[in-house]
Structure formats: structure tokens, C-alpha cells
């Protein structure tokens, strides 16, 4: 049951599609981060970029993340557990720092702050730093960060959209970018 031609009952749909989506996600991640292993070229710089997780509205300009946000943040940490992260970067807001907290704890990395008002400078610094980076941002900064790295951001991020995971890979002479989705699907 659950094969491509089988009937799937409503209560099975979410689990089966989530498993398939995660399997596909890992296939793409491995495809993106390991293409130069046999060529002898420098290892590419890989940057994972996400918007902060769902926020809890508390009437302030710096709200924390909600329970759903914590669940998405833990899922992000699980997805990236074997990515070999070497750096985590965040804006100085509760919601971005909290989104990165589970990944920082799991990897033993500290979260370095960047100034979202100067994405070009932040992107240039990351592009010049070998390794694998997680960048935590906002709906109005993450697409611009992807573009500052030379990737394709696609459409603007909607107000209630939290499921985008960009992977930008910087090779010696080219850039590759892919947009994936993770966690609870945005339905807007």
C-alpha cells in the first residue's frame, strides 16, 4: 500500500507525501552539494537560506516564534543534520535567532549576525568564506540575499509562507540555485 498506483486513504496522505517529499529533498540536496567531488576543483560553497519560522504575534516588532515555528525549526535542523554546516548566519531578531537555535545546538555552531540592510556586503562575505552556510532571514530579505549570491529567488515570499528552502551553490565559475519546500505546506 502507498505505491504510486495504490489508493491512498485521507489519513495516510500527509505521512506518505511528507516521506516522499523528504526523500526527494535529500536527493536534490545530495545532487547539489556533491557535483565536483571527482573533478579536483575547489569544493563549492553551499548556502542554505530560509525565512524565519512561523511567528507568535505578541504586538511587538520583535515577536518570538510560535509552537508551529519551533516545530518547523526542529525539522530544519533534522533536514540539515548531515549537510556539514560550518557557519550559521542570522539577523538580530528573536524569530530568526530562534529558527536557527535547534540547528546551532545540533551542530555546536554559534550563530553569527549579519546586517539585513546591506545584503550585498553580507552575501560577499559569505561567498568569500569556504564551507556550508545556513542563512536565516525574512520574507523581504531572503529572496534578495539569494539574488545577491547570484541565485534565482523566484516570486516574492507571501506573508504567511514559511516553507521555502533555497540552496545556492557557488562553484569556481558558476552559480547553481534550487528552491525546495519543507514542513507544513504553504497553501496561499
mmCIF file with all atom_site columns, N, CA and C in Angstrom, residues 43-46 86-87 125-133:
data_model
loop_
_atom_site.group_PDB
_atom_site.id
_atom_site.type_symbol
_atom_site.label_atom_id
_atom_site.label_alt_id
_atom_site.label_comp_id
_atom_site.label_asym_id
_atom_site.label_entity_id
_atom_site.label_seq_id
_atom_site.pdbx_PDB_ins_code
_atom_site.Cartn_x
_atom_site.Cartn_y
_atom_site.Cartn_z
_atom_site.occupancy
_atom_site.B_iso_or_equiv
_atom_site.pdbx_formal_charge
_atom_site.auth_seq_id
_atom_site.auth_comp_id
_atom_site.auth_asym_id
_atom_site.auth_atom_id
_atom_site.pdbx_PDB_model_num
ATOM 1  N N  . UNK A 1 43  ? 36.219 22.742 -3.592 1.00 0.00 ? 43  UNK A N  1
ATOM 2  C CA . UNK A 1 43  ? 34.869 22.383 -3.176 1.00 0.00 ? 43  UNK A CA 1
ATOM 3  C C  . UNK A 1 43  ? 33.988 23.629 -3.234 1.00 0.00 ? 43  UNK A C  1
ATOM 4  N N  . UNK A 1 44  ? 32.765 23.496 -3.719 1.00 0.00 ? 44  UNK A N  1
ATOM 5  C CA . UNK A 1 44  ? 31.886 24.666 -3.818 1.00 0.00 ? 44  UNK A CA 1
ATOM 6  C C  . UNK A 1 44  ? 31.463 25.163 -2.437 1.00 0.00 ? 44  UNK A C  1
ATOM 7  N N  . UNK A 1 45  ? 31.070 26.415 -2.386 1.00 0.00 ? 45  UNK A N  1
ATOM 8  C CA . UNK A 1 45  ? 30.475 26.985 -1.180 1.00 0.00 ? 45  UNK A CA 1
ATOM 9  C C  . UNK A 1 45  ? 28.977 26.771 -1.314 1.00 0.00 ? 45  UNK A C  1
ATOM 10 N N  . UNK A 1 46  ? 28.372 26.186 -0.298 1.00 0.00 ? 46  UNK A N  1
ATOM 11 C CA . UNK A 1 46  ? 26.941 25.876 -0.339 1.00 0.00 ? 46  UNK A CA 1
ATOM 12 C C  . UNK A 1 46  ? 26.238 26.715 0.722  1.00 0.00 ? 46  UNK A C  1
ATOM 13 N N  . UNK A 1 86  ? 29.049 24.603 8.387  1.00 0.00 ? 86  UNK A N  1
ATOM 14 C CA . UNK A 1 86  ? 30.218 25.171 9.057  1.00 0.00 ? 86  UNK A CA 1
ATOM 15 C C  . UNK A 1 86  ? 29.941 26.570 9.607  1.00 0.00 ? 86  UNK A C  1
ATOM 16 N N  . UNK A 1 87  ? 28.839 27.186 9.185  1.00 0.00 ? 87  UNK A N  1
ATOM 17 C CA . UNK A 1 87  ? 28.504 28.547 9.611  1.00 0.00 ? 87  UNK A CA 1
ATOM 18 C C  . UNK A 1 87  ? 26.981 28.701 9.652  1.00 0.00 ? 87  UNK A C  1
ATOM 19 N N  . UNK A 1 125 ? 30.617 38.573 1.873  1.00 0.00 ? 125 UNK A N  1
ATOM 20 C CA . UNK A 1 125 ? 31.391 37.957 2.950  1.00 0.00 ? 125 UNK A CA 1
ATOM 21 C C  . UNK A 1 125 ? 31.191 36.440 2.963  1.00 0.00 ? 125 UNK A C  1
ATOM 22 N N  . UNK A 1 126 ? 29.948 36.000 2.840  1.00 0.00 ? 126 UNK A N  1
ATOM 23 C CA . UNK A 1 126 ? 29.662 34.563 2.829  1.00 0.00 ? 126 UNK A CA 1
ATOM 24 C C  . UNK A 1 126 ? 30.265 33.908 1.590  1.00 0.00 ? 126 UNK A C  1
ATOM 25 N N  . UNK A 1 127 ? 30.149 34.559 0.451  1.00 0.00 ? 127 UNK A N  1
ATOM 26 C CA . UNK A 1 127 ? 30.690 33.999 -0.793 1.00 0.00 ? 127 UNK A CA 1
ATOM 27 C C  . UNK A 1 127 ? 32.209 33.857 -0.742 1.00 0.00 ? 127 UNK A C  1
ATOM 28 N N  . UNK A 1 128 ? 32.853 34.624 0.121  1.00 0.00 ? 128 UNK A N  1
ATOM 29 C CA . UNK A 1 128 ? 34.310 34.558 0.248  1.00 0.00 ? 128 UNK A CA 1
ATOM 30 C C  . UNK A 1 128 ? 34.759 33.626 1.378  1.00 0.00 ? 128 UNK A C  1
ATOM 31 N N  . UNK A 1 129 ? 33.795 33.003 2.062  1.00 0.00 ? 129 UNK A N  1
ATOM 32 C CA . UNK A 1 129 ? 34.108 32.139 3.202  1.00 0.00 ? 129 UNK A CA 1
ATOM 33 C C  . UNK A 1 129 ? 33.796 30.694 2.842  1.00 0.00 ? 129 UNK A C  1
ATOM 34 N N  . UNK A 1 130 ? 34.824 29.874 2.636  1.00 0.00 ? 130 UNK A N  1
ATOM 35 C CA . UNK A 1 130 ? 34.581 28.468 2.287  1.00 0.00 ? 130 UNK A CA 1
ATOM 36 C C  . UNK A 1 130 ? 33.722 27.763 3.335  1.00 0.00 ? 130 UNK A C  1
ATOM 37 N N  . UNK A 1 131 ? 32.970 26.788 2.893  1.00 0.00 ? 131 UNK A N  1
ATOM 38 C CA . UNK A 1 131 ? 32.168 25.987 3.807  1.00 0.00 ? 131 UNK A CA 1
ATOM 39 C C  . UNK A 1 131 ? 30.729 25.890 3.367  1.00 0.00 ? 131 UNK A C  1
ATOM 40 N N  . UNK A 1 132 ? 29.917 25.500 4.325  1.00 0.00 ? 132 UNK A N  1
ATOM 41 C CA . UNK A 1 132 ? 28.478 25.337 4.099  1.00 0.00 ? 132 UNK A CA 1
ATOM 42 C C  . UNK A 1 132 ? 27.748 26.177 5.130  1.00 0.00 ? 132 UNK A C  1
ATOM 43 N N  . UNK A 1 133 ? 26.903 27.049 4.651  1.00 0.00 ? 133 UNK A N  1
ATOM 44 C CA . UNK A 1 133 ? 26.295 28.089 5.465  1.00 0.00 ? 133 UNK A CA 1
ATOM 45 C C  . UNK A 1 133 ? 24.778 27.932 5.529  1.00 0.00 ? 133 UNK A C  1
#
